[in-house]
Coordinates of C-alpha atoms in Angstrom, one line a residue:
Chain A
X42 CA 0.2 0.1 0.0
X43 CA 1.4 3.3 -1.1
X44 CA 1.4 5.4 2.2
X45 CA 1.3 9.1 2.5
X46 CA 4.9 9.8 2.7
X47 CA 5.7 7.7 -0.8
X48 CA 3.0 10.0 -2.3
X49 CA 4.5 13.1 -1.0
X50 CA 8.1 11.8 -2.1
X51 CA 7.1 11.1 -5.5
X52 CA 4.9 14.2 -5.8
X53 CA 8.3 16.4 -4.7
X54 CA 10.3 14.5 -7.2
X55 CA 7.9 15.2 -10.1
X56 CA 7.6 18.9 -8.9
X57 CA 3.9 18.5 -8.3
X58 CA 2.1 20.2 -5.5
X59 CA -0.4 18.3 -4.0
X60 CA -2.9 19.5 -1.3
X61 CA -2.9 17.7 2.2
X62 CA -6.4 16.5 1.8
X63 CA -5.6 14.9 -1.6
X64 CA -2.7 12.9 -0.5
X65 CA -5.2 9.9 0.5
X66 CA -7.0 9.9 -2.8
X67 CA -3.5 10.0 -4.6
X68 CA -2.3 7.0 -2.3
X69 CA -5.5 4.9 -3.4
X70 CA -4.9 5.9 -7.0
X71 CA -1.2 4.9 -7.0
X72 CA -2.2 1.8 -5.6
X73 CA -4.7 0.7 -8.3
X74 CA -2.0 1.6 -10.9
X75 CA 0.7 -0.4 -9.2
X76 CA -1.8 -3.3 -8.9
X77 CA -2.7 -3.4 -12.3
X78 CA 0.9 -3.5 -13.3
X79 CA 1.4 -6.2 -10.9
X80 CA -0.3 -8.5 -13.3
X81 CA 2.8 -8.5 -15.3
X82 CA 4.7 -10.3 -12.5
X83 CA 2.1 -13.5 -13.0
X84 CA 3.6 -14.1 -16.4
X85 CA 6.3 -16.7 -16.7
X86 CA 9.2 -14.9 -18.4
X87 CA 11.9 -17.8 -17.3
X88 CA 12.4 -18.6 -21.1
X89 CA 12.1 -15.3 -22.7
X90 CA 15.5 -13.2 -23.5
X91 CA 15.7 -10.0 -21.6
X92 CA 14.6 -6.8 -23.9
X93 CA 16.6 -4.0 -24.4
X94 CA 14.2 -1.7 -26.2
X95 CA 10.5 -1.9 -27.2
X96 CA 11.7 -1.6 -31.0
X97 CA 14.2 -4.0 -32.3
X98 CA 16.1 -1.4 -34.1
X99 CA 19.5 -0.8 -33.1
X100 CA 22.4 1.7 -33.9
X101 CA 20.3 4.6 -35.2
X102 CA 22.9 7.4 -35.8
X103 CA 23.3 10.5 -37.3
X104 CA 26.6 11.9 -39.1
X105 CA 28.5 14.3 -37.0
X106 CA 27.4 17.3 -39.3
X107 CA 26.3 21.0 -38.1
X108 CA 23.0 20.9 -40.0
X109 CA 21.1 23.7 -37.9
X110 CA 21.7 27.7 -37.9
X111 CA 21.1 30.3 -35.7
X112 CA 17.3 30.7 -34.6
X113 CA 17.6 32.3 -31.7
X114 CA 15.0 35.2 -32.3
X115 CA 12.4 32.4 -33.1
X116 CA 13.2 30.3 -30.4
X117 CA 13.4 32.8 -27.5
X118 CA 9.9 33.9 -28.5
X119 CA 8.5 30.9 -26.7
X120 CA 10.1 31.8 -23.5
X121 CA 8.1 33.6 -20.8
X122 CA 11.0 35.9 -19.9
X123 CA 14.3 36.6 -21.7
X124 CA 17.0 39.3 -21.6
X125 CA 19.9 40.0 -24.0
X126 CA 19.2 36.6 -25.7
X127 CA 19.3 34.6 -22.2
X128 CA 16.5 32.9 -21.0
X129 CA 15.4 33.9 -17.5
X130 CA 14.0 32.0 -14.8
X131 CA 13.1 32.6 -11.2
X132 CA 16.3 32.8 -8.9
X133 CA 17.5 29.1 -8.5
X134 CA 19.8 28.1 -5.5
X135 CA 22.8 26.0 -6.5
X136 CA 22.1 22.6 -6.5
X137 CA 24.0 19.3 -6.8
Chain B
X139 CA 47.3 8.5 14.5
X140 CA 48.7 8.1 10.7
X141 CA 45.8 8.0 8.2
X142 CA 45.5 6.7 4.7
X143 CA 43.9 8.8 2.2
X144 CA 41.6 7.1 -0.4
X145 CA 40.7 9.1 -3.7
X146 CA 38.6 8.3 -6.6
X147 CA 38.1 11.1 -9.6
X148 CA 35.2 11.5 -11.8
X149 CA 36.4 13.3 -15.0
X150 CA 34.2 15.0 -17.3
X151 CA 35.4 15.7 -20.9
X152 CA 33.7 17.3 -23.5
X153 CA 34.2 15.4 -27.0
X154 CA 35.7 17.1 -30.1
X155 CA 32.9 16.5 -32.4
X156 CA 31.6 19.2 -34.9
X157 CA 28.0 19.0 -33.8
X158 CA 26.2 18.3 -30.4
X159 CA 25.1 14.9 -29.2
X160 CA 21.5 14.5 -30.4
X161 CA 21.0 17.4 -32.9
X162 CA 22.9 19.2 -35.6
X163 CA 23.8 22.2 -33.3
X164 CA 27.2 23.5 -33.7
X165 CA 29.5 22.2 -31.0
X166 CA 31.4 25.3 -30.0
X167 CA 32.6 27.3 -26.9
X168 CA 31.9 31.1 -26.7
X169 CA 29.3 31.6 -29.3
X170 CA 26.5 34.3 -28.6
X171 CA 24.2 33.1 -25.8
X172 CA 21.7 30.5 -27.0
X173 CA 22.9 30.7 -30.7
X174 CA 23.7 27.2 -30.9
X175 CA 20.4 25.7 -29.9
X176 CA 17.3 24.3 -31.7
X177 CA 14.3 22.7 -30.7
X178 CA 15.7 19.2 -29.9
X179 CA 18.6 20.6 -27.3
X180 CA 16.2 23.0 -25.8
X181 CA 13.6 20.2 -25.2
X182 CA 10.8 21.2 -26.9
X183 CA 7.6 18.6 -27.0
X184 CA 7.5 16.3 -29.8
X185 CA 11.2 16.5 -30.8
X186 CA 13.4 13.5 -31.0
X187 CA 16.9 13.1 -30.4
X188 CA 19.3 11.0 -32.7
X189 CA 22.6 9.9 -31.6
X190 CA 25.8 11.5 -33.3
X191 CA 28.0 8.3 -34.2
X192 CA 30.9 10.2 -33.7
X193 CA 30.4 10.8 -30.2
X194 CA 30.0 7.0 -29.6
X195 CA 33.2 6.6 -31.5
X196 CA 35.0 8.9 -29.4
X197 CA 33.8 7.3 -26.4
X198 CA 34.9 4.1 -27.2
X199 CA 38.4 5.4 -28.3
X200 CA 39.0 7.0 -24.9
X201 CA 38.1 3.7 -23.4
X202 CA 40.5 1.6 -25.6
X203 CA 43.1 4.1 -24.9
X204 CA 42.4 3.6 -21.1
X205 CA 42.4 -0.2 -21.4
X206 CA 38.6 -0.8 -21.2
X207 CA 36.5 -3.4 -22.2
X208 CA 33.8 -2.4 -24.3
X209 CA 30.2 -3.2 -23.9
X210 CA 28.8 -5.3 -27.1
X211 CA 25.5 -3.6 -26.5
X212 CA 24.8 -0.6 -24.4
X213 CA 21.8 2.0 -24.2
X214 CA 21.2 5.5 -23.0
X215 CA 19.1 6.2 -20.1
X216 CA 17.3 9.0 -18.7
X217 CA 18.5 10.9 -15.4
X218 CA 15.5 12.7 -14.0
X219 CA 15.9 16.1 -12.1
X220 CA 14.4 19.6 -11.9
X221 CA 17.0 22.1 -12.4
X222 CA 16.9 24.7 -15.3
X223 CA 20.2 23.9 -16.6
X224 CA 18.6 21.0 -18.5
X225 CA 15.4 22.4 -20.2
X226 CA 14.0 18.7 -20.6
X227 CA 13.9 18.2 -16.9
X228 CA 16.2 15.2 -17.6
X229 CA 19.9 14.4 -18.7
X230 CA 20.2 11.5 -21.3
X231 CA 23.2 9.5 -19.7
X232 CA 24.0 5.9 -19.4
X233 CA 23.2 4.2 -16.2
X234 CA 23.7 0.3 -15.7
X235 CA 25.5 -0.3 -18.9
X236 CA 28.3 2.2 -19.6
X237 CA 30.0 1.9 -23.3
X238 CA 33.3 1.4 -21.4
X239 CA 34.2 -0.5 -18.3
X240 CA 37.1 -2.2 -16.2
X241 CA 40.2 -0.4 -17.6
X242 CA 43.1 1.2 -16.2
X243 CA 45.8 4.1 -16.4
X244 CA 49.4 3.8 -15.6
X245 CA 50.6 6.7 -13.3
X246 CA 54.1 7.2 -11.9
X247 CA 54.3 9.2 -8.7
X248 CA 56.2 9.4 -5.5
X249 CA 58.8 7.2 -7.2
X250 CA 56.3 4.4 -7.7
X251 CA 54.4 3.1 -10.9
X252 CA 51.0 1.8 -10.5
X253 CA 47.9 1.3 -12.3
X254 CA 44.7 3.2 -11.3
X255 CA 41.5 1.5 -12.4
X256 CA 38.9 3.0 -14.4
X257 CA 35.7 1.4 -13.5
X258 CA 33.5 3.0 -16.3
X259 CA 33.4 5.6 -19.1
X260 CA 29.8 6.4 -20.1
X261 CA 28.5 9.1 -22.7
X262 CA 26.2 11.6 -21.9
X263 CA 25.0 15.1 -22.7
X264 CA 26.3 18.2 -20.8
X265 CA 24.1 20.9 -19.4
X266 CA 23.4 24.4 -20.1
X267 CA 25.1 27.4 -18.0
X268 CA 23.4 29.3 -15.4
X269 CA 24.5 32.8 -14.5
X270 CA 22.9 34.4 -11.4
X271 CA 21.9 37.9 -12.1
X272 CA 24.0 40.5 -10.0
X273 CA 20.6 42.5 -9.9
X274 CA 18.7 39.6 -8.4
X275 CA 16.4 39.8 -11.2
X276 CA 16.4 36.0 -11.7
X277 CA 18.6 33.4 -13.3
X278 CA 20.0 33.8 -16.7
X279 CA 20.4 30.8 -18.9
X280 CA 22.5 29.9 -21.9
X281 CA 21.6 26.6 -23.5
X282 CA 24.6 26.4 -25.8
X283 CA 26.6 24.0 -24.0
X284 CA 23.4 21.7 -23.4
X285 CA 23.4 18.7 -25.6
X286 CA 27.1 18.9 -25.9
X287 CA 28.7 15.3 -25.9
X288 CA 30.3 14.3 -22.8
X289 CA 32.1 11.5 -21.4
X290 CA 32.3 10.8 -17.8
X291 CA 35.4 9.0 -16.7
X292 CA 35.1 7.0 -13.2
X293 CA 38.0 5.8 -11.5
X294 CA 38.4 3.1 -8.9
X295 CA 39.2 4.3 -5.4
X296 CA 42.9 3.4 -6.1
X297 CA 44.4 6.8 -5.7
X298 CA 46.4 7.1 -2.2
X299 CA 47.6 10.8 -2.3
X300 CA 46.9 14.2 -3.7
X301 CA 50.0 13.8 -6.0
X302 CA 48.7 10.8 -7.5
X303 CA 45.4 12.3 -8.1
X304 CA 47.1 15.2 -10.0
X305 CA 49.2 12.8 -11.8
X306 CA 46.5 10.5 -12.8
X307 CA 44.5 13.7 -14.0
X308 CA 47.2 14.9 -16.0
X309 CA 48.0 11.5 -17.5
X310 CA 44.3 11.3 -18.7
X311 CA 44.4 14.7 -20.0
X312 CA 47.5 13.6 -22.1
X313 CA 45.6 10.6 -23.4
X314 CA 42.5 12.4 -24.3
X315 CA 44.4 15.1 -26.3
X316 CA 46.6 12.4 -28.1
X317 CA 43.6 10.6 -29.2
X318 CA 41.7 13.8 -30.2
X319 CA 38.7 12.9 -28.0
X320 CA 38.8 16.1 -26.2
X321 CA 40.4 19.6 -26.7
X322 CA 41.2 19.6 -22.9
X323 CA 40.7 23.5 -22.7
X324 CA 40.4 23.3 -18.9
X325 CA 39.9 27.2 -18.7
X326 CA 36.9 26.7 -21.1
X327 CA 35.5 24.0 -18.8
X328 CA 35.7 21.2 -21.6
X329 CA 37.7 19.2 -19.0
X330 CA 36.7 18.9 -15.2
X331 CA 37.1 16.8 -12.3
X332 CA 35.4 16.0 -9.2
X333 CA 37.1 14.2 -6.4
X334 CA 35.7 11.6 -4.0
X335 CA 37.7 11.5 -0.8
X336 CA 37.9 9.5 2.5
X337 CA 40.6 8.8 5.1
X338 CA 40.9 6.0 7.4
X339 CA 43.4 5.1 9.9
X340 CA 46.4 3.0 8.4
X341 CA 45.6 -0.6 8.2
X342 CA 42.0 -0.3 8.6
X343 CA 40.2 -2.4 5.9
X344 CA 36.7 -0.6 5.7
X345 CA 36.6 2.7 4.1
X346 CA 35.8 6.1 5.8
X347 CA 32.9 8.2 5.1
X348 CA 33.7 10.1 1.8
X349 CA 32.9 13.6 0.7
X350 CA 32.7 14.8 -2.8
X351 CA 34.1 17.9 -4.4
X352 CA 33.0 19.6 -7.4
X353 CA 34.4 22.5 -9.6
X354 CA 37.9 21.5 -10.1
X355 CA 39.2 22.6 -13.5
X356 CA 43.0 22.6 -13.1
X357 CA 45.7 20.0 -11.9
X358 CA 46.8 22.2 -9.1
X359 CA 43.1 22.6 -7.9
X360 CA 42.9 18.9 -7.7
X361 CA 46.0 18.6 -5.7
X362 CA 45.2 21.2 -3.6
X363 CA 41.6 20.3 -3.0
X364 CA 42.8 16.7 -1.8
X365 CA 45.4 18.1 0.5
X366 CA 43.0 20.7 2.1
X367 CA 40.0 18.0 2.4
X368 CA 42.2 15.2 3.7
X369 CA 43.5 17.4 6.4
X370 CA 39.9 18.6 7.3
X371 CA 38.6 15.0 7.6
X372 CA 41.9 14.0 9.5
X373 CA 41.2 16.8 11.8
X374 CA 37.8 16.0 12.7
X375 CA 38.6 12.3 13.3
X376 CA 41.4 13.4 15.6
X377 CA 38.8 15.5 17.7
X378 CA 36.4 12.4 17.9
X379 CA 34.1 13.9 15.4
X380 CA 32.5 12.3 12.2
X381 CA 32.9 13.1 8.7
X382 CA 29.5 13.9 7.0
X383 CA 29.0 12.5 3.7
X384 CA 28.2 15.7 1.6
X385 CA 29.0 17.5 -1.5
X386 CA 31.4 20.2 -1.2
X387 CA 32.5 23.1 -3.6
X388 CA 36.2 23.8 -4.0
X389 CA 37.2 27.4 -4.1
X390 CA 40.6 27.8 -5.5
X391 CA 41.0 31.3 -5.0
X392 CA 40.2 31.0 -1.2
X393 CA 41.9 27.5 -1.0
X394 CA 39.0 26.2 0.8
X395 CA 35.8 24.0 0.4
X396 CA 32.3 24.7 1.6
X397 CA 29.3 22.1 1.8
X398 CA 26.9 22.8 -0.9
X399 CA 23.0 23.2 -0.1
X400 CA 21.4 19.9 -0.6
X401 CA 17.7 19.4 -0.9
X402 CA 16.1 18.0 2.2
X403 CA 14.8 15.0 0.4
X404 CA 17.7 12.9 -0.8
X405 CA 18.1 12.9 -4.5
X406 CA 16.6 10.2 -6.4
X407 CA 17.2 10.4 -10.1
X408 CA 14.7 7.5 -11.2
X409 CA 16.8 6.3 -14.1
X410 CA 15.1 4.5 -17.1
X411 CA 16.0 3.5 -20.5
X412 CA 15.7 6.3 -22.7
X413 CA 12.7 5.5 -24.8
X414 CA 13.5 7.8 -27.6
X415 CA 17.1 6.2 -28.4
X416 CA 17.6 2.6 -29.6
X417 CA 20.3 0.5 -28.0
X418 CA 24.1 1.0 -29.3
X419 CA 25.5 -2.3 -30.8
X420 CA 29.3 -2.3 -31.0
X421 CA 30.9 -5.1 -33.5
X422 CA 34.3 -6.3 -33.5
X423 CA 35.1 -4.4 -36.7
X424 CA 34.4 -1.0 -35.3
X425 CA 36.5 -1.8 -32.2
X426 CA 39.2 -3.0 -34.5
X427 CA 39.3 0.1 -36.6
X428 CA 39.0 2.5 -33.9
X429 CA 41.8 0.9 -32.0
X430 CA 44.0 1.3 -35.6
X431 CA 43.3 4.9 -35.2
X432 CA 44.7 5.5 -31.8
X433 CA 48.4 7.0 -32.0
X434 CA 51.1 5.9 -29.8
X435 CA 50.1 7.1 -26.4
X436 CA 52.1 9.4 -24.0
X437 CA 53.1 6.4 -21.5
X438 CA 54.6 4.5 -24.5
X439 CA 56.3 7.5 -25.9
X440 CA 57.7 8.4 -22.8
X441 CA 59.1 5.0 -22.4
X442 CA 60.4 4.7 -25.9
X443 CA 62.2 8.2 -25.3
X444 CA 63.9 6.9 -22.0
X445 CA 64.8 3.6 -23.4
X446 CA 65.8 4.3 -26.8
X447 CA 66.7 7.9 -27.0
X448 CA 68.0 8.0 -23.4
X449 CA 66.3 11.3 -22.5
X450 CA 66.2 11.6 -18.8
X451 CA 62.8 10.5 -17.3
X452 CA 62.1 13.9 -16.2
X453 CA 62.4 15.4 -19.6
X454 CA 60.8 12.8 -21.3
X455 CA 57.8 13.2 -18.9
X456 CA 57.5 17.1 -19.8
X457 CA 57.9 16.3 -23.5
X458 CA 55.2 13.6 -23.7
X459 CA 52.7 15.4 -21.5
X460 CA 51.8 17.7 -24.5
X461 CA 51.3 15.8 -27.7
X462 CA 52.2 19.1 -29.9
X463 CA 55.6 19.3 -28.0
X464 CA 56.2 15.5 -28.4
X465 CA 55.5 15.7 -32.3
X466 CA 57.7 18.7 -32.5
X467 CA 60.5 17.0 -30.7
X468 CA 60.0 14.0 -32.7
X469 CA 60.3 15.9 -36.1
X470 CA 63.2 17.9 -34.9
X471 CA 65.0 14.5 -34.2
X472 CA 64.5 13.1 -37.6
X473 CA 66.8 16.4 -38.5
X474 CA 69.4 16.3 -35.8
X475 CA 69.9 13.0 -34.1
X476 CA 71.9 14.5 -30.9
X477 CA 68.4 13.6 -29.1
X478 CA 69.5 15.0 -25.6
X479 CA 70.8 18.3 -27.3
X480 CA 67.3 18.6 -28.9
X481 CA 65.5 17.9 -25.9
X482 CA 67.6 20.2 -23.9
X483 CA 67.0 23.2 -26.3
X484 CA 63.4 22.2 -26.6
X485 CA 62.8 22.2 -22.9
X486 CA 64.7 25.4 -22.3
X487 CA 64.6 27.6 -25.0
X488 CA 61.5 26.5 -27.1
X489 CA 59.2 26.3 -24.2
X490 CA 60.4 29.9 -23.0
X491 CA 59.3 31.2 -26.5
X492 CA 56.2 29.4 -26.4
X493 CA 55.6 30.8 -23.0
X494 CA 56.6 34.4 -24.1
X495 CA 54.8 34.5 -27.7
X496 CA 52.4 31.4 -27.4
X497 CA 51.9 28.3 -29.2
X498 CA 52.2 30.3 -32.7
X499 CA 56.2 30.4 -32.6
X500 CA 56.1 26.6 -33.2
X501 CA 54.4 27.0 -36.4
X502 CA 56.6 29.9 -37.5
X503 CA 59.8 27.9 -36.4
X504 CA 59.0 24.6 -37.6
X505 CA 60.5 21.4 -36.1
X506 CA 62.6 21.1 -39.6
X507 CA 64.2 24.5 -38.9
X508 CA 64.8 24.0 -35.2
X509 CA 66.5 20.5 -36.2
X510 CA 68.6 22.4 -38.7
X511 CA 69.7 24.9 -36.0
X512 CA 70.4 22.2 -33.8
X513 CA 72.8 20.4 -36.4
X514 CA 74.7 23.9 -36.8
X515 CA 75.1 23.9 -33.1
X516 CA 76.0 20.3 -32.6
X517 CA 79.0 20.5 -35.1
X518 CA 80.0 23.7 -33.5
X519 CA 79.4 25.8 -36.6
X520 CA 77.8 28.5 -34.5
X521 CA 78.2 29.5 -30.8
X522 CA 75.6 29.0 -28.0
X523 CA 74.9 32.6 -28.3
X524 CA 74.4 32.9 -32.0
X525 CA 72.1 29.7 -31.8
X526 CA 70.1 31.2 -29.3
X527 CA 70.1 34.4 -31.4
X528 CA 69.0 32.7 -34.6
X529 CA 66.2 30.7 -32.8
X530 CA 64.7 34.0 -31.6
X531 CA 64.9 35.6 -35.2
X532 CA 63.6 32.5 -37.0
X533 CA 60.7 32.1 -34.4
X534 CA 59.7 35.6 -35.5
X535 CA 60.4 35.5 -39.1
X536 CA 60.4 32.0 -40.1
X537 CA 63.9 32.6 -41.9
X538 CA 65.8 29.6 -42.8
X539 CA 68.5 28.9 -40.2
X540 CA 71.5 28.4 -42.9
X541 CA 70.8 31.6 -44.7
X542 CA 70.3 33.7 -41.5
X543 CA 73.6 32.3 -40.1
X544 CA 75.1 33.1 -43.6
X545 CA 73.6 36.8 -43.5
X546 CA 74.4 37.7 -40.1
X547 CA 77.8 36.1 -40.5
X548 CA 77.6 33.9 -37.5
X549 CA 79.5 30.9 -38.5
X550 CA 82.4 30.2 -36.0
X551 CA 85.7 31.4 -37.4
X552 CA 88.4 28.4 -37.0
X553 CA 90.8 29.5 -39.9
X554 CA 94.0 28.8 -37.8
X555 CA 96.4 31.4 -39.5
X556 CA 93.8 34.1 -39.2
X557 CA 93.0 33.6 -35.5
X558 CA 96.7 33.5 -35.1
X559 CA 97.4 36.7 -36.7
X560 CA 94.5 38.2 -34.6
X561 CA 96.0 36.8 -31.3
X562 CA 99.3 38.3 -32.0
X563 CA 97.8 41.7 -33.0
X564 CA 95.8 41.9 -30.0
X565 CA 99.1 40.9 -27.8
X566 CA 100.7 43.7 -29.6
X567 CA 98.1 45.9 -29.2
X568 CA 97.6 45.6 -25.4
X569 CA 101.0 45.9 -23.8
X570 CA 99.4 46.7 -20.3
X571 CA 97.3 43.6 -20.1
X572 CA 100.2 41.5 -21.3
X573 CA 102.5 42.9 -18.5
X574 CA 99.7 42.5 -16.1
X575 CA 99.4 38.9 -17.1
X576 CA 103.2 38.4 -16.9
X577 CA 102.9 39.6 -13.2
X578 CA 100.5 37.0 -12.3
X579 CA 97.0 38.8 -12.7
X580 CA 95.4 35.9 -14.4
X581 CA 92.2 38.4 -15.1
X582 CA 94.2 39.9 -17.8
X583 CA 94.0 36.6 -19.9
X584 CA 90.1 37.0 -19.8
X585 CA 90.5 40.5 -21.1
X586 CA 92.8 39.5 -24.1
X587 CA 90.6 36.7 -24.7
X588 CA 87.5 38.9 -25.1
X589 CA 89.6 41.2 -27.4
X590 CA 90.2 38.5 -29.6
X591 CA 86.7 37.2 -29.7
X592 CA 85.6 40.9 -30.3
X593 CA 87.8 40.9 -33.3
X594 CA 86.0 37.9 -34.6
X595 CA 82.7 39.5 -34.1
X596 CA 82.0 36.9 -31.4
X597 CA 82.3 34.0 -33.7
X598 CA 85.5 32.6 -32.4
X599 CA 86.1 29.1 -30.9
X600 CA 86.9 29.8 -27.3
X601 CA 89.0 26.5 -27.0
X602 CA 90.8 27.4 -30.0
X603 CA 91.5 31.2 -28.9
X604 CA 92.6 29.9 -25.6
X605 CA 95.2 27.5 -27.0
X606 CA 96.8 30.0 -29.3
X607 CA 96.7 32.9 -26.9
X608 CA 98.2 30.6 -24.1
X609 CA 101.1 29.8 -26.8
X610 CA 101.6 33.4 -28.0
X611 CA 102.0 34.7 -24.2
X612 CA 104.1 31.6 -23.2
X613 CA 106.5 32.6 -26.0
X614 CA 106.7 36.0 -24.9
X615 CA 107.6 35.1 -21.4
X616 CA 110.4 32.9 -22.4

């Protein structure tokens, strides 16, 4: 059973703010989701090779070439705040 | 109580590719803010990354040069975190299957040779740069560096002293330079190290509590930070206190570190396989081709210089630590086979010129001309002072040493009859000095020699002048 602390932690890691009175509901929902996924563990995978990726393609590479040009003006437009061609976000503290 | 220091390094090196790791943006340092960005590296919804093949090749090359095993199949993973240096809210890196693992790099420090284990080398993308607005108007972000390909080299905790840490970092830098994997411009941040350090009473098996130090971008900073941190930890233990496991930032200007603010909740990156990128499969042919492209590495070169060219170990170390210098040396020795002479002049005079005038002097001078000049000097055709003069001029103008020596009339004059006649004339013209000499004032001999040398415009052979002058004075005294 997902407890309240787990919900708080997951929310914090995902940068979601959840009201105190919603925590229990989220815990129940999480439980239901995890329970649904649990069905996978019923399948016997003993003879199945581990899968690296959902598609069977490997080595999809691009050549090392510069193909993009400076599109600063266009791209900066999609930001809420910019200044002298920098993106601006609210002050952030140094983080590891 | 004696303590043992245990250190491991994490070295980040930006790869020398033309474009970024997942998009066709330019990989360059110092461009206008946000000028090398596109929807992919800015993490716009709906965009898809495509892995740069050259980045994979460089990572494998670094791995092979550090004696690593290469994963036949590896993959990229997402490291999730919220911090605006990555616009996607995650960094694409490698978690459980790095491209390279289980290697080693040889170091020589404190008179000992040993191998430091390389645990893994993985491929990842660099993050953008944050600048804190001095007016407190928010944080400014430049995403030019976001998506620049990077390798992280993680060593085993095999390092036992600050000096070893420094030498290992130096050796890894040389290897990355020789292989062309990274340009190693440390002042631009393309090569940087984090240090993990703990101390334990000598003889104790279990490791002490370690701290991590970030922000080390010079060899000296690594050595000093290790010294200061070991001292700090030992002092804590001596006082009966505990070392706290934490991340610290080293301030090289103040020579001290301070703890970085950590989130209350311990970080959990929730790694998972990157769904937008497919696995990387490395076949034997590719490994073989990459191996063939690796030049003779600094360690091997150094040994060859010491054993075959009989260059002192200390000198060989300096020459091979910079590939440009080593290549220059090698070229020059093809012209002048007095290896020790070439090495001496290279380490003193050439490096002085490089320091004074920058790396360009090596292009102006060329190893060929440097070698030719050494031949003239080695054969005694020009004096040491003239050789230095020629070196200075050639490094400015690029003129041929031979024609310059001719033009400035710098060839040593050894014509026995000519020198003898000058000696006789100088003796005749300086009766005072001669009588001083006769009365036992040996200083006068030096004066007379100087007069002869001046007549020869400095191009005399001191041994020959000494011999002829001695003979002349002797004949006068009989």
